[in-house]
Amino acid sequence: MTERLKGPAGPAFNPLFPAHDRREVLDRYVGASLNRAMGKNGTRGVTPSAEYGRFRSDLQAMDFADSQAPEAVVDWMIGALDTGMVHTTSPGYLGLFNPKPTFPAEIGDRIAAAFNPQACVWSHAPIAVDIEKHLIEAVAKQAGLPLGSGGHFTSGGSEANATAFLCALMAAERGFAEDGTAAFSGRPRIYISDESHLAWLKIAKQSGVGQLSVCRIQTDGSGRMDADRLRDAIENDLRSGKRPIMIAATAGTTNAGMIDPLHACRGLADEFGLWFHVDAAWGGALICSTQHRHELAGIDSADSITIDAHKWFASTMGTGMFLIREPSLLPQVFGVSTSYMPSNDEAIDPYVNSFQWSRRFLGIRLFMSLAIGGWAAYEDHIEHSIRLANRFANELTQYGWVHANSSPMAIACLRPPPGAPDVEEIVAKVIELGTHWISVANYEGQPVIRICVTNYETDWAHLAALVTLLRSIVE
Ligand SMILES: *Cc1c(COP(=O)(O)O)cnc(C)c1O
């Protein structure tokens, strides 16, 4: 386009970049519309209610040949999301680790979007980079890591775990940076439990070692990595010429919220010279609770830790954290130097210490939450969730249900009483009714109904209603 668009009044006008007064009007419009939609959380269903066919034809008809009034597009988009998704922000959502975000995190997102700092180099966005560093150090301290530990924000737990694996490969073999897996004489091996997150399989593929490098250790009958079997696996691998690299323990398994034996894993890592990583993507939030923190004992001995702020810390999507005891390893893994970048200072520039290059100011979400609420607000949130999940499990056991897991976190896995329909059928009925969202999990070889509390607005009334509903389906 050679000529700038002309507005009705004459001067250059482009709807993508509205003038200040127009921007203010639109901003108020979006705020009011969003607040109306969020105000429905208590009353609308959890499951999608949209006529999907209509949405599809609307979407198909959009070829972007014409412009539209921004208000119309905002209305369409809010309406579409309002009816076209599983409402993870609803108090009846008792599903995976998807939170209702804290309002400070939402505000942080908004502020970051407006200023859009480029946080890949310190010199472009010193305040953003310093805030993230300060936060990572505060979280590392809260997790019990020593002074001098570091890390960075990531897109999520998968990126953080992948970072851990690259660090472990680098620590095992300095030639890894140049030669990749060719630096290893035997196949690199990483040890996880059967209950670990399957992100590890993707990570093995992405990193180039391949899925055969992943050794899944059987659990001990209660969802935890079996330390004896772990030792056997490492010794077997050594005998057959493989190269053990890393033990990745999970603190807060996805199915059942169980914690692998962290002390035993650290012991084996020391004995065989391996990297010890703790994947606490969801469960890491226990560090906020004075009452429950001790359950994570041993996490402070990890070489690296994953904690997702977008799970129990209730940040908006895409906020992971990677914590590392020896941050000086990171530039060995990720360091590059190019003439067009303003700097490549290993001590402060995020792009030479992490996967990402251009970097959104992710930490602002957690920063706003912690600055406004302090650790105490998180402590309240975490303990509230745990109390509710326990009360729910206790209530159902009085009606003959079996509480299958004994997690210190806010997950209850339950088996219905004898003679009840299959758990798949029960869960499908609940989801169809649309007041609650729960899931089927497989725990130690048996299907269970899994409920997880991550929303601060969930209260006992929501869970009591679910108890009544489940009993009515079963009896
Ligand atoms: C969620 C989760 C992951 C994956 O993290 P993403 O943020 O979804 O990339 C890995 N491990 C555990 C234990 C998790 O709970």
Coordinates of C-alpha atoms and ligand atoms in Angstrom, one line a residue:
M1 CA 0.0 0.0 0.0
T2 CA 1.6 3.3 -1.1
E3 CA -1.0 5.7 0.3
R4 CA -1.9 5.9 4.0
L5 CA -5.6 5.2 4.8
K6 CA -7.7 8.3 5.2
G7 CA -10.1 8.7 8.0
P8 CA -13.4 10.6 7.7
A9 CA -11.8 13.7 9.1
G10 CA -8.9 13.6 6.7
P11 CA -5.7 12.8 8.6
A12 CA -4.0 9.5 8.4
F13 CA -6.1 6.8 10.0
N14 CA -5.5 3.2 10.5
P15 CA -7.8 1.1 12.8
L16 CA -4.8 -0.9 14.1
F17 CA -3.3 2.3 15.6
P18 CA -6.2 4.4 16.9
A19 CA -5.6 7.9 18.2
H20 CA -5.4 8.4 21.9
D21 CA -9.0 9.5 22.6
R22 CA -10.5 6.7 20.5
R23 CA -8.2 4.2 22.3
E24 CA -9.6 5.3 25.6
V25 CA -13.2 4.8 24.5
L26 CA -12.3 1.3 23.2
D27 CA -10.4 0.4 26.3
R28 CA -13.4 1.2 28.5
Y29 CA -15.6 -0.8 26.1
V30 CA -13.4 -3.9 26.3
G31 CA -13.1 -3.6 30.1
A32 CA -16.8 -3.4 30.6
S33 CA -17.5 -6.3 28.2
L34 CA -15.0 -8.5 29.9
N35 CA -16.2 -7.8 33.3
R36 CA -19.8 -8.6 32.3
A37 CA -18.6 -12.0 30.9
M38 CA -16.5 -12.8 34.0
G39 CA -19.4 -11.9 36.2
K40 CA -21.3 -14.9 34.8
N41 CA -18.7 -17.4 36.2
G42 CA -20.9 -18.4 39.1
T43 CA -24.0 -19.1 37.1
R44 CA -23.0 -20.4 33.6
G45 CA -22.0 -24.0 32.9
V46 CA -18.4 -25.2 32.7
T47 CA -18.8 -27.0 29.4
P48 CA -19.1 -25.2 26.0
S49 CA -22.6 -24.2 25.1
A50 CA -22.0 -22.6 21.7
E51 CA -23.7 -23.9 18.6
Y52 CA -20.5 -25.0 17.1
G53 CA -21.9 -25.2 13.6
R54 CA -22.8 -21.5 13.6
F55 CA -19.5 -20.5 14.9
R56 CA -17.8 -22.5 12.2
S57 CA -19.8 -20.8 9.4
D58 CA -19.2 -17.4 11.0
L59 CA -15.5 -18.1 11.0
Q60 CA -15.5 -19.6 7.5
A61 CA -17.2 -16.5 6.2
M62 CA -14.4 -14.2 7.5
D63 CA -12.0 -13.7 4.6
F64 CA -10.7 -10.4 6.0
A65 CA -11.5 -8.6 2.8
D66 CA -13.4 -5.9 4.7
S67 CA -12.7 -4.0 7.9
Q68 CA -15.2 -4.1 10.8
A69 CA -15.9 -1.8 13.8
P70 CA -13.7 -2.9 16.6
E71 CA -16.7 -3.0 19.0
A72 CA -18.3 -5.6 16.8
V73 CA -15.2 -7.7 16.6
V74 CA -14.7 -7.5 20.4
D75 CA -18.4 -8.5 21.0
W76 CA -18.0 -11.4 18.6
M77 CA -14.8 -12.6 20.2
I78 CA -16.0 -12.4 23.8
G79 CA -19.3 -14.0 22.8
A80 CA -17.4 -16.9 21.1
L81 CA -15.1 -17.5 24.0
D82 CA -17.9 -17.1 26.5
T83 CA -19.8 -20.0 25.0
G84 CA -17.1 -21.9 23.2
M85 CA -14.6 -23.3 25.7
V86 CA -14.4 -25.4 28.8
H87 CA -14.5 -22.7 31.4
T88 CA -11.4 -23.3 33.3
T89 CA -12.0 -20.1 35.2
S90 CA -15.3 -21.4 36.6
P91 CA -15.5 -22.6 40.2
G92 CA -17.0 -25.8 39.0
Y93 CA -13.9 -26.6 37.0
L94 CA -12.1 -29.4 38.9
G95 CA -9.9 -30.6 36.1
L96 CA -6.3 -30.3 35.1
F97 CA -4.0 -27.7 36.5
N98 CA -5.6 -24.8 34.6
P99 CA -6.3 -21.9 37.0
K100 CA -8.6 -19.0 37.2
P101 CA -5.8 -16.4 36.9
T102 CA -5.2 -13.9 39.7
F103 CA -6.5 -10.5 38.8
P104 CA -3.0 -8.9 39.4
A105 CA -1.6 -11.4 36.8
E106 CA -4.2 -10.2 34.3
I107 CA -3.3 -6.6 35.1
G108 CA 0.3 -7.5 34.6
D109 CA -0.4 -9.0 31.2
R110 CA -2.2 -5.9 30.2
I111 CA 0.7 -3.6 31.3
A112 CA 3.3 -5.8 29.6
A113 CA 1.2 -5.8 26.4
A114 CA 1.0 -2.0 26.3
F115 CA 4.7 -1.3 26.8
N116 CA 5.8 -4.5 25.1
P117 CA 9.3 -4.5 26.4
Q118 CA 11.9 -6.6 24.6
A119 CA 13.3 -8.5 27.5
C120 CA 15.9 -10.5 25.6
V121 CA 18.7 -8.1 26.5
W122 CA 19.1 -6.2 29.7
S123 CA 20.1 -3.0 28.0
H124 CA 16.7 -2.8 26.1
A125 CA 14.5 -3.5 29.2
P126 CA 16.6 -3.3 32.3
I127 CA 13.6 -2.9 34.6
A128 CA 11.8 -6.0 33.2
V129 CA 15.0 -8.1 33.3
D130 CA 15.8 -7.0 36.8
I131 CA 12.3 -7.7 38.1
E132 CA 12.4 -11.2 36.6
K133 CA 15.8 -11.9 38.1
H134 CA 14.6 -10.7 41.5
L135 CA 11.5 -12.9 41.3
I136 CA 13.4 -16.0 40.3
E137 CA 15.8 -15.5 43.2
A138 CA 12.9 -15.0 45.6
V139 CA 11.2 -18.2 44.4
A140 CA 14.5 -20.2 44.5
K141 CA 15.0 -19.0 48.0
Q142 CA 11.5 -20.0 49.0
A143 CA 12.2 -23.4 47.5
G144 CA 15.3 -23.7 49.7
L145 CA 17.9 -23.3 47.0
P146 CA 21.1 -21.6 48.1
L147 CA 22.1 -18.0 47.5
G148 CA 23.6 -17.7 44.0
S149 CA 20.9 -19.9 42.4
G150 CA 19.2 -18.5 39.4
G151 CA 17.1 -19.3 36.4
H152 CA 14.5 -17.7 34.2
F153 CA 10.9 -17.6 33.1
T154 CA 9.8 -20.0 30.4
S155 CA 6.8 -20.6 28.3
G156 CA 5.8 -23.4 30.6
G157 CA 6.9 -26.6 32.4
S158 CA 7.9 -28.3 29.1
E159 CA 10.4 -25.6 28.2
A160 CA 11.7 -25.6 31.8
N161 CA 12.1 -29.4 31.8
A162 CA 13.8 -29.3 28.4
T163 CA 16.2 -26.6 29.7
A164 CA 17.0 -28.9 32.6
F165 CA 17.8 -31.8 30.3
L166 CA 20.1 -29.7 28.1
C167 CA 21.9 -28.5 31.3
A168 CA 22.3 -32.1 32.4
L169 CA 23.7 -33.2 29.1
M170 CA 26.1 -30.3 29.2
A171 CA 27.2 -31.0 32.7
A172 CA 27.8 -34.6 31.8
E173 CA 29.9 -33.9 28.7
R174 CA 31.4 -30.6 27.9
G175 CA 31.6 -31.6 24.2
F176 CA 27.9 -31.6 24.0
A177 CA 27.7 -28.0 22.9
E178 CA 29.9 -28.7 19.9
D179 CA 29.2 -32.4 19.1
G180 CA 25.6 -32.9 20.4
T181 CA 24.8 -36.5 21.2
A182 CA 27.9 -37.6 19.3
A183 CA 29.8 -36.4 22.4
F184 CA 28.5 -39.5 24.2
S185 CA 30.0 -42.9 23.7
G186 CA 26.8 -44.6 25.0
R187 CA 23.2 -43.7 24.7
P188 CA 22.3 -40.9 27.1
R189 CA 19.6 -42.0 29.6
I190 CA 17.1 -40.0 31.6
Y191 CA 15.1 -41.6 34.5
I192 CA 11.5 -40.7 35.1
S193 CA 8.7 -42.6 36.8
D194 CA 5.7 -44.2 35.0
E195 CA 3.6 -41.4 36.5
S196 CA 5.8 -38.6 35.1
H197 CA 4.5 -36.0 32.6
L198 CA 4.8 -37.2 29.0
A199 CA 6.5 -33.9 28.2
W200 CA 9.7 -35.9 28.8
L201 CA 9.1 -38.0 25.7
K202 CA 8.7 -34.8 23.6
I203 CA 11.8 -33.4 25.2
A204 CA 13.8 -36.5 24.3
K205 CA 12.7 -36.2 20.7
Q206 CA 13.4 -32.4 20.5
S207 CA 16.8 -32.7 22.1
G208 CA 17.9 -35.2 19.5
V209 CA 18.6 -38.1 21.9
G210 CA 15.4 -39.9 20.9
Q211 CA 12.7 -41.5 23.0
L212 CA 14.8 -44.6 23.7
S213 CA 16.8 -42.4 26.0
V214 CA 13.8 -42.2 28.3
C215 CA 13.8 -44.9 31.0
R216 CA 10.4 -45.1 32.8
I217 CA 10.7 -46.5 36.3
Q218 CA 7.7 -48.4 37.7
T219 CA 6.0 -46.8 40.6
D220 CA 5.7 -48.3 44.1
G221 CA 2.0 -49.0 44.3
S222 CA 1.2 -45.5 45.5
G223 CA 2.2 -43.5 42.5
R224 CA 5.8 -42.7 43.5
M225 CA 9.0 -43.6 41.7
D226 CA 10.4 -46.9 43.2
A227 CA 13.9 -46.1 44.3
D228 CA 15.1 -49.7 44.3
R229 CA 13.9 -50.1 40.7
L230 CA 15.6 -46.9 39.8
R231 CA 18.9 -48.1 41.2
D232 CA 18.5 -51.4 39.2
A233 CA 17.8 -49.5 36.0
I234 CA 20.9 -47.3 36.4
E235 CA 23.1 -50.3 37.2
N236 CA 21.7 -52.2 34.2
D237 CA 22.3 -49.3 31.9
L238 CA 25.9 -48.9 33.1
R239 CA 26.5 -52.6 32.5
S240 CA 25.2 -52.4 28.9
G241 CA 27.3 -49.3 28.0
K242 CA 24.6 -46.7 28.2
R243 CA 25.3 -43.3 29.8
P244 CA 23.0 -42.3 32.7
I245 CA 22.6 -38.5 32.7
M246 CA 19.7 -37.3 34.8
I247 CA 17.0 -38.4 37.3
A248 CA 13.9 -36.3 37.0
A249 CA 11.7 -36.7 40.0
T250 CA 8.1 -35.4 39.9
A251 CA 6.8 -33.5 42.9
G252 CA 3.1 -33.5 42.2
T253 CA 2.2 -36.1 39.6
T254 CA -0.5 -35.1 37.1
N255 CA -2.8 -38.1 37.9
A256 CA -2.6 -38.1 41.6
G257 CA -0.5 -35.4 43.1
M258 CA 2.2 -37.8 44.4
I259 CA 5.8 -36.9 45.2
D260 CA 8.7 -39.1 44.2
P261 CA 11.2 -40.0 47.0
L262 CA 13.3 -36.9 46.6
H263 CA 16.0 -37.7 49.2
A264 CA 16.5 -41.2 47.7
C265 CA 16.8 -39.7 44.2
R266 CA 19.4 -37.2 45.3
G267 CA 21.3 -40.0 47.0
L268 CA 21.4 -42.1 43.8
A269 CA 22.2 -39.0 41.7
D270 CA 25.2 -38.4 43.9
E271 CA 26.3 -42.0 43.9
F272 CA 26.3 -42.3 40.1
G273 CA 27.2 -38.7 39.3
L274 CA 23.9 -37.7 37.7
W275 CA 21.9 -34.5 37.4
F276 CA 18.9 -34.3 39.8
H277 CA 15.9 -32.4 38.5
V278 CA 12.6 -31.9 40.3
D279 CA 9.6 -31.4 38.1
A280 CA 7.3 -29.5 40.5
A281 CA 5.3 -27.8 37.7
W282 CA 2.1 -27.9 39.7
G283 CA 3.0 -29.0 43.2
G284 CA 5.9 -26.6 43.6
A285 CA 3.3 -24.1 44.9
L286 CA 3.4 -25.9 48.2
I287 CA 6.5 -23.8 48.9
C288 CA 4.0 -21.0 49.8
S289 CA 2.4 -23.0 52.6
T290 CA 4.0 -23.0 56.1
Q291 CA 1.8 -26.0 57.0
H292 CA 2.5 -28.1 53.9
R293 CA 6.0 -27.0 52.7
H294 CA 7.7 -29.9 54.5
E295 CA 6.1 -32.4 52.1
L296 CA 8.6 -31.1 49.4
A297 CA 11.6 -31.8 51.7
G298 CA 14.5 -32.6 49.5
I299 CA 13.5 -30.3 46.7
D300 CA 16.2 -27.9 48.1
S301 CA 18.9 -30.5 47.1
A302 CA 17.9 -30.4 43.4
D303 CA 20.3 -29.2 40.7
S304 CA 17.3 -27.7 39.0
I305 CA 13.6 -27.3 39.5
T306 CA 10.6 -26.6 37.3
I307 CA 7.7 -24.6 38.7
D308 CA 4.9 -23.4 36.6
A309 CA 3.4 -20.1 37.6
H310 CA 0.5 -20.7 35.3
K311 CA -0.8 -23.6 37.4
W312 CA -1.3 -23.3 41.2
F313 CA 0.3 -19.9 41.2
A314 CA -2.6 -18.9 39.0
S315 CA -0.8 -16.7 36.5
T316 CA -2.1 -16.4 33.0
M317 CA -1.1 -19.1 30.5
G318 CA 2.5 -19.4 29.4
T319 CA 4.4 -18.6 32.6
G320 CA 6.8 -21.3 33.6
M321 CA 9.9 -21.0 35.8
F322 CA 13.3 -22.8 35.5
L323 CA 15.4 -22.7 38.7
I324 CA 19.0 -23.8 38.7
R325 CA 21.6 -24.1 41.5
E326 CA 24.6 -23.3 39.1
P327 CA 23.3 -20.7 36.7
S328 CA 26.8 -20.3 35.1
L329 CA 26.0 -23.5 33.2
L330 CA 23.2 -21.8 31.2
P331 CA 25.4 -19.7 28.9
Q332 CA 27.4 -22.8 28.1
V333 CA 24.2 -24.3 26.8
F334 CA 22.6 -21.3 25.2
G335 CA 25.4 -18.7 24.6
V336 CA 25.9 -17.1 21.2
S337 CA 27.3 -13.8 20.2
T338 CA 26.1 -11.8 17.2
S339 CA 27.1 -8.4 16.0
Y340 CA 23.5 -7.1 15.6
M341 CA 22.6 -7.6 19.2
P342 CA 23.3 -4.7 21.5
S343 CA 25.1 -7.0 23.9
N344 CA 25.7 -10.6 24.9
D345 CA 26.5 -10.4 28.5
E346 CA 26.2 -13.9 30.1
A347 CA 25.6 -12.4 33.5
I348 CA 22.5 -10.4 32.6
D349 CA 21.2 -11.0 29.1
P350 CA 18.3 -13.6 29.0
Y351 CA 18.8 -14.6 25.4
V352 CA 22.2 -16.1 26.0
N353 CA 20.8 -18.0 29.0
S354 CA 17.6 -19.6 27.7
F355 CA 15.7 -21.1 24.8
Q356 CA 13.9 -17.8 23.9
W357 CA 15.3 -14.9 21.9
S358 CA 12.7 -12.2 21.7
R359 CA 11.2 -12.4 25.1
R360 CA 7.9 -11.2 26.6
F361 CA 7.9 -9.7 30.1
L362 CA 6.4 -12.9 31.6
G363 CA 7.5 -12.3 35.1
I364 CA 5.3 -9.3 35.5
R365 CA 2.3 -11.6 36.1
L366 CA 3.8 -13.3 39.1
F367 CA 5.4 -10.1 40.2
M368 CA 2.0 -8.2 40.4
S369 CA 0.5 -11.1 42.3
L370 CA 3.3 -11.3 44.8
A371 CA 3.7 -7.6 45.2
I372 CA 0.0 -7.1 45.8
G373 CA -0.8 -10.3 47.9
G374 CA 2.6 -11.3 49.3
W375 CA 3.3 -15.0 50.0
A376 CA 0.4 -14.9 52.5
A377 CA -2.2 -14.6 49.7
Y378 CA -0.7 -17.6 48.0
E379 CA -0.6 -19.5 51.3
D380 CA -4.3 -18.8 51.8
H381 CA -5.0 -20.0 48.2
I382 CA -3.0 -23.2 48.5
E383 CA -4.3 -24.2 51.9
H384 CA -7.9 -23.4 50.9
S385 CA -7.6 -25.8 47.9
I386 CA -6.1 -28.6 50.0
R387 CA -8.7 -28.3 52.6
L388 CA -11.5 -28.5 50.0
A389 CA -10.0 -31.5 48.2
N390 CA -9.6 -33.4 51.5
R391 CA -13.1 -32.6 52.7
F392 CA -14.5 -33.7 49.4
A393 CA -12.7 -37.1 49.6
N394 CA -13.7 -37.6 53.2
E395 CA -17.3 -36.9 52.5
L396 CA -17.5 -39.4 49.6
T397 CA -15.7 -42.1 51.6
Q398 CA -18.6 -41.9 54.1
Y399 CA -20.8 -43.2 51.2
G400 CA -18.6 -46.1 50.3
W401 CA -16.3 -44.5 47.9
V402 CA -12.6 -45.3 48.1
H403 CA -10.0 -42.5 48.4
A404 CA -7.3 -44.1 46.2
N405 CA -4.4 -41.6 46.5
S406 CA -3.0 -40.0 49.6
S407 CA -1.6 -36.8 48.1
P408 CA -0.6 -33.8 50.3
M409 CA -1.9 -31.6 47.4
A410 CA -5.4 -30.6 46.3
I411 CA -6.1 -33.8 44.2
A412 CA -8.5 -36.5 45.2
C413 CA -8.7 -39.8 43.2
L414 CA -11.8 -41.7 44.0
R415 CA -13.3 -45.1 43.1
P416 CA -17.0 -45.5 43.3
P417 CA -18.6 -48.1 45.5
P418 CA -19.2 -51.6 44.2
G419 CA -22.0 -52.0 41.7
A420 CA -21.7 -48.4 40.5
P421 CA -21.4 -47.6 36.7
D422 CA -17.9 -47.4 35.2
V423 CA -16.0 -44.2 36.1
E424 CA -15.9 -43.2 32.4
E425 CA -19.7 -43.3 32.4
I426 CA -20.0 -41.4 35.7
V427 CA -17.6 -38.7 34.5
A428 CA -19.4 -38.4 31.1
K429 CA -22.7 -37.8 32.9
V430 CA -21.2 -35.1 35.1
I431 CA -19.6 -33.3 32.2
E432 CA -22.9 -33.6 30.2
L433 CA -24.8 -31.8 32.9
G434 CA -22.3 -29.0 32.7
T435 CA -22.1 -27.8 36.3
H436 CA -18.8 -29.3 37.0
W437 CA -15.8 -30.6 35.0
I438 CA -14.0 -33.6 36.4
S439 CA -11.8 -36.3 34.7
V440 CA -10.9 -39.9 34.6
A441 CA -7.4 -40.8 35.5
N442 CA -5.5 -44.0 35.7
Y443 CA -3.9 -44.5 39.1
E444 CA -1.8 -47.6 39.7
G445 CA -3.5 -49.5 36.9
Q446 CA -7.0 -48.6 38.0
P447 CA -9.4 -46.0 36.6
V448 CA -10.4 -43.4 39.1
I449 CA -12.4 -40.2 39.2
R450 CA -10.0 -37.3 39.6
I451 CA -10.8 -33.9 41.0
C452 CA -8.3 -31.1 41.5
V453 CA -9.0 -27.7 43.1
T454 CA -7.0 -24.8 41.6
N455 CA -9.6 -22.1 41.6
Y456 CA -9.8 -19.8 44.7
E457 CA -13.4 -19.2 44.0
T458 CA -14.3 -22.8 44.3
D459 CA -16.0 -23.3 47.7
W460 CA -17.6 -26.1 49.7
A461 CA -21.0 -25.4 48.2
H462 CA -19.7 -26.3 44.7
L463 CA -18.1 -29.5 46.0
A464 CA -21.1 -30.4 48.1
A465 CA -23.3 -30.1 45.0
L466 CA -20.9 -32.5 43.2
V467 CA -21.1 -35.0 46.1
T468 CA -24.9 -35.0 45.7
L469 CA -24.6 -35.3 42.0
L470 CA -22.2 -38.2 42.1
R471 CA -24.3 -40.0 44.7
S472 CA -27.4 -39.6 42.5
I473 CA -25.6 -41.1 39.5
V474 CA -24.2 -44.0 41.5
E475 CA -27.2 -44.9 43.7
Ligands
LIG1 C1 1.9 -29.3 33.5 C2 3.1 -30.2 33.8 C3 4.1 -30.2 32.8 C4 4.1 -29.5 31.5 O1 4.1 -28.2 31.7 P1 3.5 -27.1 30.6 O2 3.4 -25.9 31.4 O3 2.1 -27.7 30.3 O4 4.4 -27.1 29.5 C5 5.3 -31.0 33.1 N1 5.3 -31.7 34.3 C6 4.3 -31.6 35.2 C7 4.5 -32.4 36.5 C8 3.2 -30.9 35.0 O5 2.2 -30.8 35.9

